[in-house]
């Protein structure tokens, strides 16, 4: 397993994700007619739903891939492990948008691109190591940033600053 060290944390809320997915849809609409969408599970499912609505696409399929191991207590994936394809799709991807939430190291992207070489690969976020594998994306983030998607977080009570214990100086 390859271990990653993330120095920065980038929380993404539902509104920001929706806005970025709509921006991606605008870019993709300008690129021609599409037969359908293939979502890379699980991260590509929410962006796929938004693209399907905004682009009026009804044909949606999934390619089910596992690459990250279970999260640790902080919500950061422990490491990217061996890739396992649980479900593929037929064909070479021609006329299809292949969607994921982000491209990180490019390991998953490289594998699904080999499976679907004619698909147009799109992501909301792209990191430098994986960016060359993506045809269209919206936001680039540094390689050492962990993106926290809204489906990975929950709202909890936060003690007001004035009520928290003072930190020693």
PDB file of C-alpha atoms in Angstrom:
ATOM      1  CA  UNK A   1       0.000   0.000   0.000  1.00  0.00           C
ATOM      2  CA  UNK A   2       1.088   3.525  -0.756  1.00  0.00           C
ATOM      3  CA  UNK A   3       0.770   5.933   2.148  1.00  0.00           C
ATOM      4  CA  UNK A   4      -0.227   9.543   1.520  1.00  0.00           C
ATOM      5  CA  UNK A   5       0.472  12.485   3.772  1.00  0.00           C
ATOM      6  CA  UNK A   6      -2.109  15.226   3.524  1.00  0.00           C
ATOM      7  CA  UNK A   7      -1.096  18.629   4.846  1.00  0.00           C
ATOM      8  CA  UNK A   8      -4.266  20.479   3.881  1.00  0.00           C
ATOM      9  CA  UNK A   9      -7.932  19.836   4.451  1.00  0.00           C
ATOM     10  CA  UNK A  10     -10.516  21.043   1.916  1.00  0.00           C
ATOM     11  CA  UNK A  11     -14.120  20.614   3.109  1.00  0.00           C
ATOM     12  CA  UNK A  12     -16.695  20.846   0.310  1.00  0.00           C
ATOM     13  CA  UNK A  13     -20.329  21.640   1.110  1.00  0.00           C
ATOM     14  CA  UNK A  14     -23.391  20.532  -0.836  1.00  0.00           C
ATOM     15  CA  UNK A  15     -23.927  23.952  -2.448  1.00  0.00           C
ATOM     16  CA  UNK A  16     -20.321  24.202  -3.641  1.00  0.00           C
ATOM     17  CA  UNK A  17     -20.397  20.664  -5.012  1.00  0.00           C
ATOM     18  CA  UNK A  18     -23.670  21.345  -6.827  1.00  0.00           C
ATOM     19  CA  UNK A  19     -22.345  24.615  -8.283  1.00  0.00           C
ATOM     20  CA  UNK A  20     -19.158  22.890  -9.512  1.00  0.00           C
ATOM     21  CA  UNK A  21     -21.085  19.945 -10.984  1.00  0.00           C
ATOM     22  CA  UNK A  22     -23.345  22.380 -12.870  1.00  0.00           C
ATOM     23  CA  UNK A  23     -20.252  24.194 -14.179  1.00  0.00           C
ATOM     24  CA  UNK A  24     -18.956  20.820 -15.381  1.00  0.00           C
ATOM     25  CA  UNK A  25     -22.294  20.160 -17.109  1.00  0.00           C
ATOM     26  CA  UNK A  26     -22.036  23.499 -18.967  1.00  0.00           C
ATOM     27  CA  UNK A  27     -18.564  22.576 -20.219  1.00  0.00           C
ATOM     28  CA  UNK A  28     -19.674  19.110 -21.291  1.00  0.00           C
ATOM     29  CA  UNK A  29     -22.771  20.409 -23.114  1.00  0.00           C
ATOM     30  CA  UNK A  30     -20.448  22.448 -25.340  1.00  0.00           C
ATOM     31  CA  UNK A  31     -18.521  19.305 -26.311  1.00  0.00           C
ATOM     32  CA  UNK A  32     -21.327  17.627 -28.250  1.00  0.00           C
ATOM     33  CA  UNK A  33     -24.026  15.005 -27.957  1.00  0.00           C
ATOM     34  CA  UNK A  34     -23.717  12.323 -25.287  1.00  0.00           C
ATOM     35  CA  UNK A  35     -25.279   8.857 -25.201  1.00  0.00           C
ATOM     36  CA  UNK A  36     -25.058   8.522 -21.427  1.00  0.00           C
ATOM     37  CA  UNK A  37     -23.083   8.699 -18.212  1.00  0.00           C
ATOM     38  CA  UNK A  38     -20.965   6.090 -16.447  1.00  0.00           C
ATOM     39  CA  UNK A  39     -20.419   6.923 -12.775  1.00  0.00           C
ATOM     40  CA  UNK A  40     -17.366   5.557 -10.990  1.00  0.00           C
ATOM     41  CA  UNK A  41     -18.699   4.408  -7.633  1.00  0.00           C
ATOM     42  CA  UNK A  42     -19.033   5.707  -5.128  1.00  0.00           C
ATOM     43  CA  UNK A  43     -17.616   9.197  -5.590  1.00  0.00           C
ATOM     44  CA  UNK A  44     -19.059   9.691  -9.069  1.00  0.00           C
ATOM     45  CA  UNK A  45     -22.661   8.917  -8.093  1.00  0.00           C
ATOM     46  CA  UNK A  46     -23.690  12.368  -6.848  1.00  0.00           C
ATOM     47  CA  UNK A  47     -21.952  14.270  -9.676  1.00  0.00           C
ATOM     48  CA  UNK A  48     -23.555  11.818 -12.155  1.00  0.00           C
ATOM     49  CA  UNK A  49     -27.030  12.613 -10.819  1.00  0.00           C
ATOM     50  CA  UNK A  50     -26.417  16.341 -11.195  1.00  0.00           C
ATOM     51  CA  UNK A  51     -24.980  15.965 -14.707  1.00  0.00           C
ATOM     52  CA  UNK A  52     -27.899  13.724 -15.731  1.00  0.00           C
ATOM     53  CA  UNK A  53     -30.404  16.352 -14.652  1.00  0.00           C
ATOM     54  CA  UNK A  54     -28.592  19.369 -16.057  1.00  0.00           C
ATOM     55  CA  UNK A  55     -27.755  17.694 -19.367  1.00  0.00           C
ATOM     56  CA  UNK A  56     -31.082  15.835 -19.714  1.00  0.00           C
ATOM     57  CA  UNK A  57     -29.347  12.464 -19.935  1.00  0.00           C
ATOM     58  CA  UNK A  58     -31.390   9.399 -18.976  1.00  0.00           C
ATOM     59  CA  UNK A  59     -28.923   6.561 -19.614  1.00  0.00           C
ATOM     60  CA  UNK A  60     -26.753   6.076 -16.522  1.00  0.00           C
ATOM     61  CA  UNK A  61     -24.534   3.130 -15.670  1.00  0.00           C
ATOM     62  CA  UNK A  62     -21.878   2.442 -13.050  1.00  0.00           C
ATOM     63  CA  UNK A  63     -18.425   1.008 -12.925  1.00  0.00           C
ATOM     64  CA  UNK A  64     -17.821  -0.184  -9.386  1.00  0.00           C
ATOM     65  CA  UNK A  65     -14.214   0.149  -8.226  1.00  0.00           C
ATOM     66  CA  UNK A  66     -12.560  -0.098  -4.817  1.00  0.00           C
ATOM     67  CA  UNK A  67      -9.207   1.589  -4.344  1.00  0.00           C
ATOM     68  CA  UNK A  68      -9.129   3.381  -0.982  1.00  0.00           C
ATOM     69  CA  UNK A  69      -9.127   1.351   2.203  1.00  0.00           C
ATOM     70  CA  UNK A  70     -11.401   2.113   5.142  1.00  0.00           C
ATOM     71  CA  UNK A  71     -11.104   5.562   6.678  1.00  0.00           C
ATOM     72  CA  UNK A  72      -9.359   6.175   9.950  1.00  0.00           C
ATOM     73  CA  UNK A  73     -10.993   8.045  12.849  1.00  0.00           C
ATOM     74  CA  UNK A  74     -10.264  11.440  11.232  1.00  0.00           C
ATOM     75  CA  UNK A  75     -12.173  10.499   8.085  1.00  0.00           C
ATOM     76  CA  UNK A  76      -9.032  10.322   5.959  1.00  0.00           C
ATOM     77  CA  UNK A  77      -8.570   7.130   3.977  1.00  0.00           C
ATOM     78  CA  UNK A  78      -5.724   5.147   5.461  1.00  0.00           C
ATOM     79  CA  UNK A  79      -4.107   4.388   2.099  1.00  0.00           C
ATOM     80  CA  UNK A  80      -4.856   3.622  -1.497  1.00  0.00           C
ATOM     81  CA  UNK A  81      -4.688  -0.139  -1.841  1.00  0.00           C
ATOM     82  CA  UNK A  82      -4.964  -2.597  -4.687  1.00  0.00           C
ATOM     83  CA  UNK A  83      -7.652  -1.818  -7.233  1.00  0.00           C
ATOM     84  CA  UNK A  84     -10.597  -4.149  -7.433  1.00  0.00           C
ATOM     85  CA  UNK A  85     -13.349  -3.883 -10.068  1.00  0.00           C
ATOM     86  CA  UNK A  86     -16.626  -5.194  -8.674  1.00  0.00           C
ATOM     87  CA  UNK A  87     -18.686  -4.344 -11.786  1.00  0.00           C
ATOM     88  CA  UNK A  88     -17.644  -3.175 -15.224  1.00  0.00           C
ATOM     89  CA  UNK A  89     -19.611  -1.951 -18.234  1.00  0.00           C
ATOM     90  CA  UNK A  90     -19.860  -3.277 -21.774  1.00  0.00           C
ATOM     91  CA  UNK A  91     -18.273  -1.488 -24.708  1.00  0.00           C
ATOM     92  CA  UNK A  92     -15.415   0.951 -25.092  1.00  0.00           C
ATOM     93  CA  UNK A  93     -17.171   4.053 -23.716  1.00  0.00           C
ATOM     94  CA  UNK A  94     -17.789   5.775 -27.042  1.00  0.00           C
ATOM     95  CA  UNK A  95     -20.244   8.665 -26.599  1.00  0.00           C
ATOM     96  CA  UNK A  96     -20.235   8.261 -22.826  1.00  0.00           C
ATOM     97  CA  UNK A  97     -19.173  10.594 -20.028  1.00  0.00           C
ATOM     98  CA  UNK A  98     -17.146   8.775 -17.387  1.00  0.00           C
ATOM     99  CA  UNK A  99     -17.591  10.766 -14.156  1.00  0.00           C
ATOM    100  CA  UNK A 100     -15.882  10.734 -10.774  1.00  0.00           C
ATOM    101  CA  UNK A 101     -15.704  13.229  -7.941  1.00  0.00           C
ATOM    102  CA  UNK A 102     -11.928  13.618  -8.234  1.00  0.00           C
ATOM    103  CA  UNK A 103      -8.787  12.239  -9.737  1.00  0.00           C
ATOM    104  CA  UNK A 104      -6.027  11.878  -7.140  1.00  0.00           C
ATOM    105  CA  UNK A 105      -2.982   9.733  -7.953  1.00  0.00           C
ATOM    106  CA  UNK A 106      -4.484   8.598 -11.260  1.00  0.00           C
ATOM    107  CA  UNK A 107      -4.434   4.912 -10.300  1.00  0.00           C
ATOM    108  CA  UNK A 108      -8.204   4.425 -10.650  1.00  0.00           C
ATOM    109  CA  UNK A 109      -8.377   6.772 -13.646  1.00  0.00           C
ATOM    110  CA  UNK A 110      -5.678   4.851 -15.509  1.00  0.00           C
ATOM    111  CA  UNK A 111      -7.487   1.570 -14.926  1.00  0.00           C
ATOM    112  CA  UNK A 112     -10.968   2.732 -15.991  1.00  0.00           C
ATOM    113  CA  UNK A 113      -9.545   4.554 -19.022  1.00  0.00           C
ATOM    114  CA  UNK A 114      -8.007   1.260 -20.148  1.00  0.00           C
ATOM    115  CA  UNK A 115     -11.416  -0.369 -19.747  1.00  0.00           C
ATOM    116  CA  UNK A 116     -13.262   2.480 -21.537  1.00  0.00           C
ATOM    117  CA  UNK A 117     -10.716   4.142 -23.846  1.00  0.00           C
ATOM    118  CA  UNK A 118     -13.284   6.111 -25.880  1.00  0.00           C
ATOM    119  CA  UNK A 119     -15.193   7.578 -22.889  1.00  0.00           C
ATOM    120  CA  UNK A 120     -14.802  11.258 -22.045  1.00  0.00           C
ATOM    121  CA  UNK A 121     -13.388  11.304 -18.512  1.00  0.00           C
ATOM    122  CA  UNK A 122     -14.660  14.185 -16.349  1.00  0.00           C
ATOM    123  CA  UNK A 123     -14.151  15.030 -12.680  1.00  0.00           C
ATOM    124  CA  UNK A 124     -15.098  17.883 -10.394  1.00  0.00           C
ATOM    125  CA  UNK A 125     -11.635  18.057  -8.789  1.00  0.00           C
ATOM    126  CA  UNK A 126      -8.210  17.112 -10.137  1.00  0.00           C
ATOM    127  CA  UNK A 127      -4.855  16.762  -8.413  1.00  0.00           C
ATOM    128  CA  UNK A 128      -1.597  17.186 -10.366  1.00  0.00           C
ATOM    129  CA  UNK A 129      -0.675  13.471 -10.446  1.00  0.00           C
ATOM    130  CA  UNK A 130      -3.995  12.499 -12.034  1.00  0.00           C
ATOM    131  CA  UNK A 131      -4.834  15.619 -14.029  1.00  0.00           C
ATOM    132  CA  UNK A 132      -3.265  14.418 -17.320  1.00  0.00           C
ATOM    133  CA  UNK A 133      -5.730  11.492 -17.362  1.00  0.00           C
ATOM    134  CA  UNK A 134      -8.835  13.722 -17.220  1.00  0.00           C
ATOM    135  CA  UNK A 135     -10.465  15.249 -20.294  1.00  0.00           C
ATOM    136  CA  UNK A 136     -12.533  17.863 -18.413  1.00  0.00           C
ATOM    137  CA  UNK A 137     -12.455  19.037 -14.781  1.00  0.00           C
ATOM    138  CA  UNK A 138     -13.459  22.141 -12.822  1.00  0.00           C
ATOM    139  CA  UNK A 139     -11.070  22.728  -9.909  1.00  0.00           C
ATOM    140  CA  UNK A 140      -7.432  21.770  -9.382  1.00  0.00           C
ATOM    141  CA  UNK A 141      -6.232  21.150  -5.835  1.00  0.00           C
ATOM    142  CA  UNK A 142      -2.743  20.370  -4.577  1.00  0.00           C
ATOM    143  CA  UNK A 143      -1.620  16.764  -4.251  1.00  0.00           C
ATOM    144  CA  UNK A 144      -1.276  17.083  -0.464  1.00  0.00           C
ATOM    145  CA  UNK A 145      -4.903  18.179   0.052  1.00  0.00           C
ATOM    146  CA  UNK A 146      -7.557  15.832   1.410  1.00  0.00           C
ATOM    147  CA  UNK A 147     -10.974  16.758  -0.011  1.00  0.00           C
ATOM    148  CA  UNK A 148     -13.825  16.148   2.424  1.00  0.00           C
ATOM    149  CA  UNK A 149     -17.001  15.647   0.425  1.00  0.00           C
ATOM    150  CA  UNK A 150     -20.391  16.464   1.966  1.00  0.00           C
ATOM    151  CA  UNK A 151     -21.443  12.805   2.018  1.00  0.00           C
ATOM    152  CA  UNK A 152     -18.436  12.070   4.257  1.00  0.00           C
ATOM    153  CA  UNK A 153     -19.336  14.661   6.887  1.00  0.00           C
ATOM    154  CA  UNK A 154     -22.124  15.383   9.325  1.00  0.00           C
ATOM    155  CA  UNK A 155     -23.151  18.529  11.126  1.00  0.00           C
ATOM    156  CA  UNK A 156     -22.550  18.425  14.871  1.00  0.00           C
ATOM    157  CA  UNK A 157     -22.757  20.931  17.690  1.00  0.00           C
ATOM    158  CA  UNK A 158     -19.754  23.225  18.069  1.00  0.00           C
ATOM    159  CA  UNK A 159     -19.034  24.820  21.448  1.00  0.00           C
ATOM    160  CA  UNK A 160     -18.851  28.636  21.124  1.00  0.00           C
ATOM    161  CA  UNK A 161     -15.272  29.916  21.220  1.00  0.00           C
ATOM    162  CA  UNK A 162     -15.966  31.996  24.351  1.00  0.00           C
ATOM    163  CA  UNK A 163     -16.998  28.829  26.218  1.00  0.00           C
ATOM    164  CA  UNK A 164     -13.972  26.754  25.263  1.00  0.00           C
ATOM    165  CA  UNK A 165     -11.054  26.344  27.648  1.00  0.00           C
ATOM    166  CA  UNK A 166      -8.317  28.906  27.116  1.00  0.00           C
ATOM    167  CA  UNK A 167      -5.160  27.591  25.488  1.00  0.00           C
ATOM    168  CA  UNK A 168      -1.965  28.144  27.463  1.00  0.00           C
ATOM    169  CA  UNK A 169       0.234  30.828  25.947  1.00  0.00           C
TER     170      UNK A 169
END
